Coordinates of C-alpha atoms in Angstrom, one line a residue:
M1 CA -32.8 -180.1 41.6
V2 CA -33.7 -180.0 38.1
Y3 CA -36.1 -176.5 37.0
K4 CA -37.7 -175.8 34.6
R5 CA -36.6 -173.0 32.0
Y6 CA -38.5 -169.9 30.9
D7 CA -37.4 -170.1 28.6
S8 CA -39.8 -166.9 26.6
F9 CA -37.1 -164.8 28.5
K10 CA -34.5 -165.6 27.0
V11 CA -32.9 -164.0 23.8
N12 CA -30.3 -164.8 21.4
S13 CA -27.5 -162.6 23.9
C14 CA -25.6 -161.7 20.7
V15 CA -28.9 -159.5 19.8
W16 CA -29.0 -158.3 22.7
I17 CA -24.9 -156.7 23.0
K18 CA -25.8 -155.6 19.0
Q19 CA -29.2 -153.6 20.2
G20 CA -26.8 -151.8 23.0
I21 CA -23.6 -151.4 22.0
Y22 CA -26.0 -149.7 18.7
Y23 CA -27.8 -147.8 20.9
W24 CA -24.8 -146.5 23.1
G25 CA -22.7 -145.9 19.6
I26 CA -25.7 -143.2 19.2
L27 CA -25.6 -141.6 22.2
I28 CA -22.4 -140.9 21.6
I29 CA -21.8 -140.4 18.0
L30 CA -25.3 -136.9 18.5
G31 CA -24.0 -136.5 22.1
A32 CA -20.7 -135.2 20.5
T33 CA -22.4 -133.0 17.7
N34 CA -24.0 -131.4 20.2
L35 CA -21.2 -130.4 22.4
N36 CA -22.5 -126.5 22.3
N37 CA -25.5 -127.7 23.4
N38 CA -25.5 -126.5 27.5
M39 CA -24.7 -128.6 29.7
S40 CA -28.9 -128.9 31.0
Q41 CA -30.1 -129.7 27.7
R42 CA -27.3 -132.6 27.3
R43 CA -28.2 -133.9 30.4
K44 CA -31.5 -134.6 30.2
F45 CA -30.2 -135.9 26.2
L46 CA -28.1 -138.7 28.0
K47 CA -30.8 -139.1 30.8
Q48 CA -33.6 -140.0 28.9
G49 CA -31.2 -142.5 25.9
A50 CA -30.0 -144.3 29.2
A51 CA -33.5 -144.9 30.0
A52 CA -34.1 -145.7 26.3
V53 CA -31.1 -148.3 26.2
M54 CA -32.2 -149.9 29.5
S55 CA -36.2 -150.2 28.4
L56 CA -34.3 -153.0 26.2
P57 CA -33.8 -156.4 27.0
L58 CA -30.6 -156.7 30.1
L59 CA -27.6 -158.6 28.9
S60 CA -26.7 -162.4 29.2
F61 CA -24.4 -164.7 27.5
D62 CA -25.6 -166.3 25.0
S63 CA -28.4 -168.8 27.0
Q64 CA -29.7 -169.9 24.2
K65 CA -26.7 -172.1 23.3
D66 CA -26.5 -176.2 24.5
W67 CA -23.9 -175.9 27.7
S68 CA -25.0 -179.2 28.6
I69 CA -21.8 -181.0 29.5
E70 CA -22.8 -184.8 28.3
S71 CA -20.8 -184.9 25.5
L72 CA -17.4 -184.9 28.0
K73 CA -18.0 -187.7 29.3
T74 CA -16.4 -189.3 27.1
N75 CA -13.7 -192.3 27.7
T76 CA -11.5 -191.7 25.1
P77 CA -7.9 -190.1 25.7
K78 CA -7.9 -186.8 26.5
D79 CA -6.6 -185.3 23.4
E80 CA -6.3 -182.3 21.9
A81 CA -9.4 -182.9 19.7
Y82 CA -11.2 -183.5 23.4
W83 CA -10.1 -179.9 25.1
K84 CA -11.3 -178.0 22.4
M85 CA -15.2 -179.0 22.7
V86 CA -13.5 -178.2 27.0
R87 CA -13.1 -174.7 25.7
K88 CA -17.0 -174.8 24.1
Q89 CA -18.2 -174.6 26.9
F90 CA -16.2 -171.7 27.9
P91 CA -18.4 -168.1 26.8
L92 CA -14.4 -166.7 26.3
K93 CA -14.8 -164.2 23.4
D94 CA -12.7 -165.3 20.3
G95 CA -9.8 -163.8 19.5
Q96 CA -8.9 -163.1 22.6
T97 CA -6.9 -165.5 24.9
Y98 CA -7.1 -165.2 28.8
F99 CA -4.0 -166.2 30.6
N100 CA -5.0 -164.7 33.9
N101 CA -6.7 -167.9 36.0
G102 CA -4.2 -166.9 39.1
T103 CA -6.2 -163.7 39.7
M104 CA -10.4 -165.0 38.5
G105 CA -11.1 -168.3 36.7
P106 CA -14.1 -167.3 33.7
T107 CA -16.8 -169.5 34.8
P108 CA -18.3 -172.7 32.4
G109 CA -21.2 -172.0 30.6
Y110 CA -22.8 -174.8 32.3
V111 CA -22.6 -173.4 35.7
L112 CA -23.8 -169.7 34.7
D113 CA -26.9 -172.0 33.1
K114 CA -27.7 -173.3 35.8
M115 CA -27.1 -170.1 38.2
F116 CA -29.3 -168.1 35.4
D117 CA -32.0 -170.6 35.7
H118 CA -32.0 -171.2 39.5
M119 CA -32.6 -167.0 39.6
M120 CA -35.0 -166.5 36.8
H121 CA -37.1 -169.8 38.6
W122 CA -37.6 -168.8 42.2
N123 CA -37.7 -165.0 41.8
V124 CA -41.0 -166.1 39.3
E125 CA -42.2 -168.8 41.1
A126 CA -41.2 -166.8 44.6
A127 CA -45.3 -167.8 46.4
T128 CA -45.0 -171.2 45.8
V129 CA -41.9 -171.8 49.1
D130 CA -42.7 -172.7 52.4
Y131 CA -39.0 -172.2 53.6
K132 CA -40.0 -173.8 56.2
N133 CA -40.9 -177.1 54.6
G134 CA -38.6 -178.0 52.5
S135 CA -37.6 -175.1 50.2
G136 CA -36.5 -172.8 52.1
P137 CA -32.5 -173.5 51.3
E138 CA -33.4 -172.7 47.9
L139 CA -34.3 -168.8 48.9
L140 CA -31.7 -169.0 51.9
T141 CA -28.2 -169.5 51.9
G142 CA -26.2 -169.1 55.4
Y143 CA -28.6 -171.4 57.5
F144 CA -28.6 -174.6 55.7
P145 CA -25.8 -177.0 56.0
Y146 CA -25.5 -178.9 52.1
E147 CA -24.3 -181.9 53.2
E148 CA -24.4 -183.0 49.5
L149 CA -22.4 -179.7 49.1
R150 CA -19.6 -180.5 51.6
T151 CA -19.3 -183.8 50.3
K152 CA -18.7 -184.0 47.0
L153 CA -15.1 -181.2 48.0
G154 CA -14.6 -183.2 51.0
K155 CA -14.0 -186.1 48.5
I156 CA -11.9 -183.6 47.0
I157 CA -9.3 -182.5 49.3
N158 CA -9.8 -185.7 51.2
C159 CA -11.5 -185.4 54.6
D160 CA -15.3 -185.5 56.5
F161 CA -18.1 -183.2 54.9
K162 CA -18.3 -182.0 58.6
E163 CA -14.3 -180.4 58.7
I164 CA -15.6 -178.6 55.9
S165 CA -17.4 -174.8 55.8
L166 CA -18.5 -173.3 52.5
T167 CA -16.5 -169.3 52.9
Q168 CA -17.2 -166.4 50.6
N169 CA -13.6 -166.6 49.5
A170 CA -9.9 -167.9 50.8
T171 CA -9.8 -164.5 53.4
F172 CA -13.2 -166.0 55.0
G173 CA -11.0 -168.8 56.0
M174 CA -8.1 -167.3 57.4
N175 CA -10.0 -164.6 59.2
Y176 CA -12.7 -167.5 60.7
V177 CA -9.2 -169.6 61.7
G178 CA -7.4 -166.4 63.2
M179 CA -10.2 -164.6 65.6
G180 CA -11.7 -167.8 66.3
L181 CA -7.8 -169.2 68.2
N182 CA -7.4 -168.6 71.4
L183 CA -4.1 -166.3 70.9
K184 CA -2.8 -164.4 73.7
E185 CA -0.2 -161.4 75.1
G186 CA 3.8 -162.9 73.6
D187 CA 2.4 -165.5 71.6
E188 CA 4.5 -165.9 68.4
L189 CA 2.2 -165.7 64.3
L190 CA 4.8 -167.0 61.7
N191 CA 3.9 -166.2 57.6
T192 CA 6.3 -165.4 54.6
N193 CA 7.9 -162.3 52.8
Q194 CA 5.2 -163.5 50.2
E195 CA 2.1 -163.3 51.6
H196 CA -1.8 -163.0 49.5
G197 CA -3.1 -159.6 51.6
G198 CA -5.7 -162.4 51.9
G199 CA -2.2 -164.8 53.5
F200 CA -1.2 -162.0 56.1
G201 CA -4.0 -159.3 57.1
A202 CA -5.5 -161.4 60.0
W203 CA -2.5 -162.4 61.6
R204 CA -0.9 -158.8 61.5
L205 CA -4.8 -157.6 62.7
L206 CA -4.2 -159.8 65.8
A207 CA -0.4 -159.0 66.8
Q208 CA -2.0 -155.6 67.3
R209 CA -5.2 -156.2 68.5
K210 CA -3.9 -158.8 71.0
G211 CA -0.1 -158.3 71.4
C212 CA 0.7 -161.3 69.3
V213 CA 4.1 -161.1 67.7
Y214 CA 3.9 -161.1 63.8
K215 CA 6.8 -162.9 62.8
M216 CA 7.8 -163.5 58.4
A217 CA 10.2 -165.7 57.3
T218 CA 12.3 -164.7 54.0
M219 CA 11.9 -167.1 51.0
P220 CA 13.8 -167.7 48.5
E221 CA 13.6 -166.0 45.3
P222 CA 13.7 -168.4 42.5
T223 CA 13.2 -171.5 44.9
N224 CA 14.3 -174.8 43.8
D225 CA 14.7 -176.8 46.3
P226 CA 12.5 -177.2 48.9
Q227 CA 14.3 -178.0 51.8
E228 CA 15.9 -174.8 51.9
I229 CA 12.0 -173.2 51.8
V230 CA 11.4 -175.5 55.3
D231 CA 15.0 -174.1 56.8
A232 CA 13.7 -170.6 55.5
I233 CA 10.6 -171.4 57.9
F234 CA 12.5 -172.8 60.8
K235 CA 14.3 -171.0 61.4
E236 CA 11.9 -168.1 63.1
V237 CA 10.5 -170.1 65.0
T238 CA 11.0 -170.7 69.0
P239 CA 9.5 -172.3 71.3
K240 CA 6.7 -169.0 71.7
T241 CA 6.0 -170.0 68.4
K242 CA 2.0 -171.1 68.2
V243 CA 1.2 -170.3 64.5
I244 CA 2.8 -171.4 60.8
A245 CA 0.6 -169.8 58.8
I246 CA 1.9 -170.1 54.9
P247 CA 0.7 -170.1 51.5
H248 CA 0.4 -174.5 50.0
I249 CA 1.2 -171.9 46.3
I250 CA 3.1 -168.8 46.6
S251 CA 0.5 -166.5 44.6
G252 CA 2.9 -163.8 42.9
F253 CA 5.2 -167.0 41.9
G254 CA 2.7 -170.4 41.0
T255 CA 5.9 -171.7 43.7
V256 CA 5.1 -175.2 44.9
M257 CA 5.8 -175.1 48.7
P258 CA 7.0 -178.5 50.1
V259 CA 3.5 -178.6 53.5
K260 CA 4.2 -181.7 54.5
E261 CA 7.6 -181.9 55.8
I262 CA 5.9 -178.0 57.4
C263 CA 3.2 -179.5 58.8
T264 CA 5.6 -182.7 59.6
E265 CA 7.4 -180.7 62.1
A266 CA 5.4 -177.5 63.2
K267 CA 2.8 -181.1 64.9
I268 CA 6.2 -181.7 66.5
R269 CA 7.0 -178.8 68.1
G270 CA 2.9 -178.4 68.9
I271 CA 3.0 -175.9 66.6
F272 CA -0.8 -174.7 64.7
T273 CA -0.6 -174.6 60.7
V274 CA -3.0 -173.0 58.8
L275 CA -2.1 -173.7 55.1
D276 CA -3.3 -171.0 52.8
G277 CA -4.8 -172.7 49.1
A278 CA -6.5 -170.1 47.1
Q279 CA -4.3 -171.0 44.6
C280 CA -4.4 -174.9 45.3
V281 CA -8.1 -177.0 44.4
G282 CA -9.1 -177.4 41.5
Q283 CA -4.5 -176.7 39.7
I284 CA -2.7 -178.7 42.0
P285 CA -3.9 -182.5 44.0
V286 CA -4.7 -181.2 47.8
D287 CA -5.6 -184.0 50.5
V288 CA -5.7 -182.4 53.6
K289 CA -4.9 -186.4 56.1
D290 CA -1.8 -186.4 53.8
I291 CA -0.8 -183.2 54.2
G292 CA -1.0 -183.1 58.2
C293 CA -2.4 -179.5 57.9
D294 CA -4.6 -177.7 61.3
A295 CA -6.3 -175.7 58.0
Y296 CA -6.7 -175.0 55.5
Y297 CA -8.3 -172.2 53.4
S298 CA -9.2 -172.0 49.5
S299 CA -10.4 -169.7 46.6
L300 CA -13.2 -172.1 44.6
H301 CA -13.1 -169.4 41.8
K302 CA -9.8 -169.5 40.6
W303 CA -8.9 -172.7 39.7
L304 CA -11.5 -174.7 40.6
L305 CA -13.5 -172.0 38.1
A306 CA -16.6 -171.5 39.9
P307 CA -18.5 -168.1 41.1
A308 CA -16.8 -165.8 42.6
G309 CA -18.0 -165.9 46.0
S310 CA -17.1 -169.6 46.2
G311 CA -14.6 -170.7 49.1
L312 CA -14.3 -173.4 51.5
L313 CA -12.6 -173.8 55.0
Y314 CA -11.5 -177.3 56.2
I315 CA -10.6 -177.3 60.2
N316 CA -9.4 -181.1 61.4
K317 CA -11.7 -182.4 63.5
D318 CA -9.3 -183.3 66.1
V319 CA -8.6 -178.8 66.8
V320 CA -11.6 -177.7 65.6
G321 CA -13.3 -178.0 68.7
D322 CA -10.7 -175.0 69.9
I323 CA -11.9 -172.6 67.2
W324 CA -14.7 -170.0 68.2
T325 CA -17.8 -169.1 65.6
T326 CA -16.7 -165.8 64.3
I327 CA -20.2 -165.3 63.1
A328 CA -22.5 -166.0 65.0
S329 CA -25.9 -167.9 64.7
Y330 CA -28.1 -170.1 65.2
N331 CA -25.9 -172.9 64.9
W332 CA -23.1 -171.6 66.3
D333 CA -22.5 -174.0 69.3
N334 CA -23.2 -177.3 67.1
E335 CA -21.1 -179.2 68.0
D336 CA -22.0 -182.3 66.2
D337 CA -20.7 -180.5 62.8
H338 CA -18.6 -177.8 63.5
G339 CA -18.2 -177.3 59.5
F340 CA -21.5 -175.8 60.0
R341 CA -20.4 -174.1 62.7
L342 CA -18.4 -172.1 61.3
M343 CA -20.1 -171.3 57.9
Q344 CA -23.6 -170.4 59.1
N345 CA -23.6 -166.9 58.5
G346 CA -26.8 -165.4 57.3
T347 CA -28.8 -165.4 53.7
G348 CA -26.1 -164.6 50.5
N349 CA -27.0 -165.8 47.3
A350 CA -29.0 -169.3 47.1
G351 CA -28.0 -169.1 42.5
L352 CA -24.8 -169.2 43.7
M353 CA -24.4 -172.2 46.0
T354 CA -26.8 -173.2 43.0
G355 CA -23.4 -171.9 40.7
Y356 CA -21.0 -173.5 43.3
D357 CA -22.2 -177.0 43.1
A358 CA -22.3 -176.7 38.8
A359 CA -18.9 -175.7 39.1
V360 CA -18.0 -179.0 41.6
D361 CA -19.9 -181.0 39.0
F362 CA -17.8 -179.8 36.3
F363 CA -15.0 -180.4 37.7
N364 CA -15.5 -183.9 38.6
I365 CA -17.0 -185.2 35.5
I366 CA -13.9 -183.8 33.7
G367 CA -12.3 -185.4 36.7
H368 CA -9.8 -185.0 39.1
D369 CA -6.7 -186.3 37.7
V370 CA -7.6 -184.9 34.1
W371 CA -8.2 -181.6 35.1
L372 CA -4.8 -181.1 37.2
G373 CA -3.0 -183.5 34.8
R374 CA -3.7 -180.9 31.5
V375 CA -3.3 -177.4 33.3
K376 CA 0.5 -179.0 34.7
E377 CA 0.8 -180.2 30.9
L378 CA 0.3 -176.4 29.8
G379 CA 2.0 -175.0 32.4
K380 CA 5.5 -177.2 32.1
Y381 CA 5.1 -176.8 27.7
L382 CA 5.3 -172.2 29.0
R383 CA 8.4 -173.6 30.8
D384 CA 9.6 -175.2 28.4
G385 CA 9.9 -172.7 26.1
L386 CA 10.7 -170.0 27.6
K387 CA 13.5 -172.5 28.8
E388 CA 15.0 -172.2 25.6
M389 CA 15.4 -168.0 25.8
K390 CA 18.4 -166.1 27.4
H391 CA 16.6 -162.7 27.5
V392 CA 13.8 -164.2 29.9
T393 CA 14.8 -165.0 33.5
F394 CA 12.2 -166.8 35.5
Y395 CA 11.4 -165.7 39.1
S396 CA 8.9 -168.6 39.6
S397 CA 10.2 -172.3 40.5
T398 CA 12.2 -174.3 37.5
N399 CA 11.6 -177.2 39.3
E400 CA 8.5 -179.5 38.0
A401 CA 7.8 -181.0 41.1
M402 CA 7.5 -177.2 42.5
A403 CA 5.2 -176.4 39.5
A404 CA 1.9 -176.5 38.2
G405 CA -0.7 -174.0 36.3
I406 CA 1.2 -170.6 37.2
T407 CA 5.0 -169.4 35.5
T408 CA 6.4 -165.9 36.9
Y409 CA 8.7 -164.7 34.6
G410 CA 10.8 -161.2 33.1
V411 CA 12.0 -160.5 29.4
E412 CA 15.1 -158.1 29.5
G413 CA 14.7 -154.6 28.5
M414 CA 10.9 -155.1 29.9
S415 CA 8.6 -153.7 32.5
G416 CA 6.2 -156.3 33.6
P417 CA 3.6 -154.1 32.3
E418 CA 5.1 -153.2 28.8
L419 CA 5.1 -156.9 28.4
Q420 CA 1.4 -157.3 29.5
K421 CA 0.3 -154.4 27.0
Y422 CA 2.8 -155.9 24.2
M423 CA 0.9 -159.3 24.3
W424 CA -2.5 -157.7 24.3
E425 CA -1.2 -155.2 21.3
K426 CA -0.1 -157.9 18.9
E427 CA -2.5 -161.0 19.7
R428 CA -4.3 -160.3 22.3
L429 CA -3.0 -161.8 25.2
Q430 CA -4.0 -160.8 28.5
P431 CA -1.3 -162.5 31.3
R432 CA -1.7 -160.1 34.5
S433 CA 2.1 -157.9 35.4
V434 CA 3.8 -158.4 39.1
G435 CA 5.2 -155.6 40.2
S436 CA 7.2 -153.6 38.2
K437 CA 9.8 -156.3 36.2
M438 CA 7.2 -159.3 36.5
L439 CA 4.8 -161.5 34.8
R440 CA 3.1 -164.3 35.6
H441 CA 1.3 -166.5 33.1
S442 CA -1.7 -168.8 34.1
V443 CA -2.7 -171.8 32.1
H444 CA -5.9 -173.9 32.6
I445 CA -8.2 -176.9 29.9
Y446 CA -9.4 -173.5 29.2
N447 CA -6.3 -173.0 27.1
S448 CA -5.0 -174.4 24.3
K449 CA -0.9 -175.3 23.5
E450 CA -1.4 -172.7 19.7
E451 CA -2.5 -170.0 22.3
I452 CA 0.9 -170.9 24.6
D453 CA 3.1 -170.6 20.9
K454 CA 1.6 -167.4 20.7
A455 CA 2.6 -166.0 23.2
L456 CA 6.5 -167.9 23.0
R457 CA 6.3 -166.1 19.4
L458 CA 5.9 -163.2 21.2
V459 CA 8.6 -163.0 23.7
A460 CA 10.7 -164.8 21.2
E461 CA 10.9 -161.8 19.0
L462 CA 11.4 -159.7 21.6
G463 CA 15.7 -161.7 22.5

């Protein structure tokens, strides 16, 4: 749906931000010069000052900018000029570089614009809504099947839309699967020792709640041979193993796991497979039918750059009938659309759903292969540069078949937090430290080779 733009409510964000900073600056300065006043006077002053600032227009990003994605619909080769055009689609601050997409992806301006328009429109037009006769999904989420959006997602990961549930994030997906399985005391549940909390929580809970046996396969570090991973997984498998729940990409290291080989062997042994794809959709190709997993979940606020709260869960149609509904509403027993059955969970943020849909459109405009190819290209560019430096230790895979947009490494003589601080203070580069000795460096389509060169130069200077 195209919404009427409420431009009278939109003022240039730069003006608002400057006004806010100006007034808060006055508060801080005046507050500092009145330290001798008694506490009640200072509280009164700050309260009145805060009220004055809050009377200003609400802060916003630059909503008067044209965030159209028409310019991205070019068929010309995707050279550096094209990627500079892509960079302009993000309201990231100039002079700062974001290298932490593995935690949270920045949302494109096009997506934010769609969300803001939706929220403003349906707040202004609230009285015109008859939610039973057509416009309910514009106000209430959690009760509707969103078939169009699920169909778009199905094309990205290669499945029928009825096999997809829209969730809030990967952790929700894991729990919907884990809590829905018919598990009993003594059943063995297998994770790895490199899981994100959103990848192990449900299985550890079930071990305590139902008396299942929780096990972890120890992954080699670093991992450059896929067979080593397969061997490590099946070393822990016994006739009692009922679930293998592993990451498709290891969150801390960025290692792309040989999930197809693992799922193929697990199927032969009658073991249910669940893949944590939180770091995958939007970073690497994901074809759930080719992989052969029983279930797959992802957080699209990472590499697909959707707003926070955009997740998906896939469960193969051949096994989904055995999964109990975790959060029950009207369609808790819908046998025709199991994906809808598992996702009908009450009212949420309708503006978010509009942003979710817009993020998928943004991905499709740039193109699946072009988008993923750029992530891979930049990741390899960073790794190739780091490989030339003897004082750098790789903790992620240097096998390019097992790597994409995440590279985790350390620098001799510096801790991970020190290296993160060093990059920020020197060049305003923001990767993320992991543990005490590692730096996780994520690259995405809004990054440039020039930004990566800055990071490489800083690391080289430490040698």
